[in-house]
Amino acid sequence: MSIYGKYENTLETVMNDLVGVISSYNNQRYESKGHHIYEHLNYRIKSDESMREKCDRKSLPQTEQSALCEIKDAIGLRIVTRFVDDIFDLVYFIESLEGITVINEKDYVRNPKDNGYRSYHMIVGVNVPFEDAKGDNPGTFYAEIQLRTIAMDSWAALEHEMTYKRDISSRELISSELKRCADELASCDITMQTIRDLIREG
Ligand code: 0O2
């Protein structure tokens, strides 16, 4: 039996609705301005195994309530943009959506982590017209939305690879090279945005 119990299908519905609203915004932007606001949008329900492991890590019982109310990233969306300012445009759009409450935001774009990680994280509550795992009706389901540029995304994938690889002899050297690379990419992201503005100004 899945840790999400009878809410497994509901999670898919809530996620697909959220994805639908954000991708409609992308299409509207293309129609009105001729440019997409993001390059791609990935989404997933955290696997049963990962959610059980996360419950253990957080010393929570492996229950529907832990998975759907205490831990708030059962639904995960990652939006990857070409430019840094598109991240903040999307954050503003998501914050203004009806039926969505922002629970927590972490701006690792303006305040990068010490290892160089950059990304904007939002935890949102999605109001639904039916019961949630706490028994509230109307209920709330939660989603984590990560927003980052293509450069930040490619960096995070590489750093993630290093973090999860056990036997690396030169971890310290790689970490410091990764940090240097993150800073260079951040600088290129800003330059790319400036070049884009110059092109679009004509
Ligand atoms: P997974 O499998 O990717 O979902 P939390 O543990 O979520 O309650 P935390 O760690 O304070 O709280 O949340 P934060 O900082 O918002 O990070 C959540 C997710 O962001 C992580 O998910 C990673 O996906 C990503 N992330 C955060 N920091 C880094 C980093 O330094 N490098 C990379 N590559 N990714 C990062 P999980 O839960 O670790 O796992």
Short mmCIF file of C-alpha atoms and ligand atoms in Angstrom, two decimals:
data_model
loop_
_atom_site.label_atom_id
_atom_site.label_comp_id
_atom_site.label_asym_id
_atom_site.label_seq_id
_atom_site.Cartn_x
_atom_site.Cartn_y
_atom_site.Cartn_z
CA MET A 1 0.00 0.00 0.00
CA SER A 2 1.33 3.43 -0.97
CA ILE A 3 2.14 5.90 1.84
CA TYR A 4 -0.31 8.28 0.10
CA GLY A 5 -3.16 5.77 0.63
CA LYS A 6 -6.48 6.86 -0.83
CA TYR A 7 -5.04 10.28 -1.77
CA GLU A 8 -2.71 8.93 -4.48
CA ASN A 9 -5.03 9.88 -7.37
CA THR A 10 -5.92 13.22 -5.79
CA LEU A 11 -2.24 14.15 -5.67
CA GLU A 12 -1.98 13.57 -9.44
CA THR A 13 -5.06 15.73 -10.03
CA VAL A 14 -3.78 18.59 -7.88
CA MET A 15 -0.36 18.43 -9.57
CA ASN A 16 -1.84 18.35 -13.09
CA ASP A 17 -4.09 21.33 -12.34
CA LEU A 18 -1.11 23.35 -11.08
CA VAL A 19 0.98 22.38 -14.11
CA GLY A 20 -1.96 23.32 -16.38
CA VAL A 21 -2.27 26.83 -14.91
CA ILE A 22 1.48 27.50 -15.18
CA SER A 23 1.78 26.14 -18.71
CA SER A 24 -1.23 28.24 -19.83
CA TYR A 25 0.65 31.29 -18.55
CA ASN A 26 3.66 30.23 -20.62
CA ASN A 27 1.49 29.95 -23.73
CA GLN A 28 -0.17 33.31 -23.08
CA ARG A 29 3.23 34.97 -22.79
CA TYR A 30 4.30 33.46 -26.08
CA GLU A 31 1.15 34.67 -27.80
CA SER A 32 1.36 38.19 -26.36
CA LYS A 33 5.12 38.81 -26.42
CA GLY A 34 6.60 36.19 -28.76
CA HIS A 35 8.78 34.64 -26.00
CA HIS A 36 8.09 31.85 -23.55
CA ILE A 37 8.51 32.69 -19.87
CA TYR A 38 10.17 29.33 -19.21
CA GLU A 39 12.03 26.71 -21.23
CA HIS A 40 10.71 23.60 -19.51
CA LEU A 41 8.63 22.44 -16.59
CA ASN A 42 9.24 19.07 -14.93
CA TYR A 43 6.97 17.61 -12.32
CA ARG A 44 6.68 14.47 -10.24
CA ILE A 45 5.01 12.88 -7.25
CA LYS A 46 7.74 11.90 -4.76
CA SER A 47 8.09 8.13 -4.96
CA ASP A 48 6.71 5.99 -2.14
CA GLU A 49 10.25 4.88 -1.24
CA SER A 50 11.68 8.46 -1.12
CA MET A 51 8.75 9.70 0.93
CA ARG A 52 9.13 6.85 3.45
CA GLU A 53 12.87 7.58 3.66
CA LYS A 54 12.13 11.30 4.21
CA CYS A 55 9.65 10.46 7.01
CA ASP A 56 12.37 8.40 8.71
CA ARG A 57 14.93 11.20 8.22
CA LYS A 58 12.55 13.70 9.85
CA SER A 59 11.60 11.21 12.64
CA LEU A 60 7.98 11.21 11.49
CA PRO A 61 5.75 8.12 11.41
CA GLN A 62 5.22 6.70 7.90
CA THR A 63 1.60 7.89 7.61
CA GLU A 64 -0.57 9.71 5.05
CA GLN A 65 -0.64 12.71 7.35
CA SER A 66 3.17 12.90 7.57
CA ALA A 67 3.50 12.49 3.80
CA LEU A 68 0.80 14.98 2.84
CA CYS A 69 0.67 17.54 5.67
CA GLU A 70 3.95 17.54 7.64
CA ILE A 71 6.20 17.02 4.62
CA LYS A 72 5.14 19.44 1.92
CA ASP A 73 6.97 18.27 -1.20
CA ALA A 74 4.98 15.18 -2.21
CA ILE A 75 4.18 17.22 -5.31
CA GLY A 76 7.27 18.79 -6.88
CA LEU A 77 7.48 21.14 -9.87
CA ARG A 78 10.69 22.47 -11.36
CA ILE A 79 10.48 25.42 -13.72
CA VAL A 80 13.58 26.16 -15.76
CA THR A 81 13.91 29.58 -17.38
CA ARG A 82 16.40 31.20 -19.77
CA PHE A 83 16.75 34.40 -17.75
CA VAL A 84 16.94 35.32 -14.06
CA ASP A 85 14.17 37.93 -14.23
CA ASP A 86 11.77 35.31 -15.64
CA ILE A 87 12.12 33.47 -12.30
CA PHE A 88 10.80 36.50 -10.41
CA ASP A 89 8.04 37.10 -12.96
CA LEU A 90 6.86 33.51 -12.38
CA VAL A 91 7.12 33.85 -8.59
CA TYR A 92 4.86 36.92 -8.79
CA PHE A 93 2.43 35.05 -11.02
CA ILE A 94 2.27 32.04 -8.67
CA GLU A 95 1.85 34.28 -5.59
CA SER A 96 -1.12 35.98 -7.24
CA LEU A 97 -2.99 32.76 -8.15
CA GLU A 98 -6.40 32.34 -6.62
CA GLY A 99 -6.68 29.24 -4.40
CA ILE A 100 -2.93 29.17 -3.76
CA THR A 101 -1.32 30.19 -0.47
CA VAL A 102 2.43 30.63 -0.24
CA ILE A 103 3.58 28.85 2.92
CA ASN A 104 7.33 29.36 2.61
CA GLU A 105 9.81 30.85 0.17
CA LYS A 106 13.59 30.49 -0.01
CA ASP A 107 15.43 32.83 -2.33
CA TYR A 108 18.69 31.03 -3.05
CA VAL A 109 19.00 33.19 -6.19
CA ARG A 110 19.68 36.41 -4.31
CA ASN A 111 21.09 34.50 -1.32
CA PRO A 112 22.98 31.51 -2.74
CA LYS A 113 23.96 28.62 -0.47
CA ASP A 114 27.63 28.40 0.57
CA ASN A 115 28.23 25.63 -1.96
CA GLY A 116 27.05 27.94 -4.79
CA TYR A 117 23.53 26.47 -5.15
CA ARG A 118 21.08 28.94 -6.68
CA SER A 119 17.36 28.42 -7.11
CA TYR A 120 14.09 29.92 -5.86
CA HIS A 121 12.00 27.55 -3.72
CA MET A 122 8.34 27.95 -2.88
CA ILE A 123 6.10 25.76 -0.77
CA VAL A 124 2.49 26.42 -1.72
CA GLY A 125 -0.80 25.21 -0.30
CA VAL A 126 -3.41 24.40 -2.94
CA ASN A 127 -7.01 24.72 -1.78
CA VAL A 128 -9.26 21.88 -2.93
CA PRO A 129 -13.04 21.47 -2.62
CA PHE A 130 -12.73 18.09 -0.88
CA GLU A 131 -11.23 16.49 2.22
CA ASP A 132 -7.47 16.38 2.82
CA ALA A 133 -5.39 13.95 4.91
CA LYS A 134 -6.01 16.02 8.07
CA GLY A 135 -9.76 15.68 7.60
CA ASP A 136 -10.27 19.37 6.67
CA ASN A 137 -12.93 19.99 4.03
CA PRO A 138 -12.29 22.09 1.93
CA GLY A 139 -8.79 20.72 2.14
CA THR A 140 -5.22 21.74 1.36
CA PHE A 141 -2.56 19.86 -0.57
CA TYR A 142 1.01 21.09 -0.71
CA ALA A 143 3.56 21.41 -3.49
CA GLU A 144 7.19 22.48 -3.72
CA ILE A 145 8.02 24.64 -6.72
CA GLN A 146 11.67 25.17 -7.64
CA LEU A 147 12.55 27.87 -10.15
CA ARG A 148 15.98 28.27 -11.71
CA THR A 149 17.75 29.19 -14.93
CA ILE A 150 19.13 26.60 -17.37
CA ALA A 151 22.64 27.34 -16.07
CA MET A 152 21.59 26.91 -12.41
CA ASP A 153 19.76 23.71 -13.33
CA SER A 154 22.71 22.16 -15.08
CA TRP A 155 24.97 23.11 -12.14
CA ALA A 156 22.53 21.59 -9.58
CA ALA A 157 22.40 18.32 -11.52
CA LEU A 158 26.20 18.05 -11.50
CA GLU A 159 26.48 18.96 -7.82
CA HIS A 160 23.74 16.42 -7.00
CA GLU A 161 25.75 13.76 -8.85
CA MET A 162 28.78 14.51 -6.68
CA THR A 163 26.79 14.58 -3.44
CA TYR A 164 25.29 11.14 -4.05
CA LYS A 165 28.50 9.49 -5.25
CA ARG A 166 30.14 7.76 -2.34
CA ASP A 167 33.72 7.17 -3.39
CA ILE A 168 35.24 10.42 -4.56
CA SER A 169 38.88 10.96 -3.64
CA SER A 170 39.06 14.70 -4.44
CA ARG A 171 35.72 15.87 -3.04
CA GLU A 172 37.19 19.06 -1.57
CA LEU A 173 38.79 20.11 -4.85
CA ILE A 174 35.61 19.32 -6.80
CA SER A 175 33.49 21.29 -4.31
CA SER A 176 35.66 24.36 -4.64
CA GLU A 177 35.66 24.07 -8.47
CA LEU A 178 31.87 23.70 -8.38
CA LYS A 179 31.59 26.85 -6.25
CA ARG A 180 33.79 28.78 -8.71
CA CYS A 181 31.71 27.46 -11.60
CA ALA A 182 28.43 28.48 -9.89
CA ASP A 183 29.71 32.05 -9.49
CA GLU A 184 30.85 32.20 -13.13
CA LEU A 185 27.48 30.90 -14.32
CA ALA A 186 25.68 33.49 -12.18
CA SER A 187 27.77 36.21 -13.78
CA CYS A 188 26.99 34.83 -17.28
CA ASP A 189 23.26 34.69 -16.42
CA ILE A 190 23.32 38.43 -15.69
CA THR A 191 25.31 39.19 -18.86
CA MET A 192 22.90 37.11 -20.95
CA GLN A 193 20.01 39.11 -19.54
CA THR A 194 21.73 42.39 -20.41
CA ILE A 195 22.43 41.17 -23.95
CA ARG A 196 18.79 40.09 -24.29
CA ASP A 197 17.64 43.57 -23.23
CA LEU A 198 19.94 45.18 -25.80
CA ILE A 199 18.60 42.87 -28.54
CA ARG A 200 14.97 43.45 -27.58
CA GLU A 201 15.41 47.22 -27.34
CA GLY A 202 16.55 47.07 -30.96
P1 0O2 B 1 14.74 15.64 -3.33
O1 0O2 B 1 14.85 14.19 -3.52
O2 0O2 B 1 15.47 16.45 -4.39
O3 0O2 B 1 13.33 16.13 -3.12
P2 0O2 B 1 13.34 19.78 3.43
O4 0O2 B 1 14.35 18.69 3.72
O5 0O2 B 1 12.82 19.75 2.01
O6 0O2 B 1 12.25 19.85 4.43
P3 0O2 B 1 15.29 21.84 3.18
O7 0O2 B 1 16.43 20.92 2.89
O8 0O2 B 1 15.55 22.98 4.12
O9 0O2 B 1 14.03 21.13 3.73
O10 0O2 B 1 14.71 22.42 1.84
P4 0O2 B 1 15.38 23.24 0.70
O11 0O2 B 1 16.64 23.92 1.10
O12 0O2 B 1 14.25 24.09 0.19
O13 0O2 B 1 15.78 22.11 -0.35
C1 0O2 B 1 14.80 21.29 -0.93
C2 0O2 B 1 15.28 20.69 -2.23
O14 0O2 B 1 16.09 21.62 -2.97
C3 0O2 B 1 16.17 19.47 -2.07
O15 0O2 B 1 15.33 18.37 -2.00
C4 0O2 B 1 16.97 19.49 -3.38
O16 0O2 B 1 16.17 18.99 -4.45
C5 0O2 B 1 17.17 20.96 -3.63
N1 0O2 B 1 18.43 21.45 -3.04
C6 0O2 B 1 18.59 22.17 -1.91
N2 0O2 B 1 19.86 22.44 -1.69
C7 0O2 B 1 20.57 21.91 -2.72
C8 0O2 B 1 21.98 21.87 -3.06
O17 0O2 B 1 22.85 22.38 -2.36
N3 0O2 B 1 22.30 21.20 -4.20
C9 0O2 B 1 21.38 20.62 -5.01
N4 0O2 B 1 21.81 19.99 -6.10
N5 0O2 B 1 20.04 20.62 -4.70
C10 0O2 B 1 19.66 21.25 -3.58
P5 0O2 B 1 15.66 17.09 -1.07
O18 0O2 B 1 14.63 16.99 -0.04
O19 0O2 B 1 17.09 17.12 -0.62
O20 0O2 B 1 15.51 15.89 -1.99
#
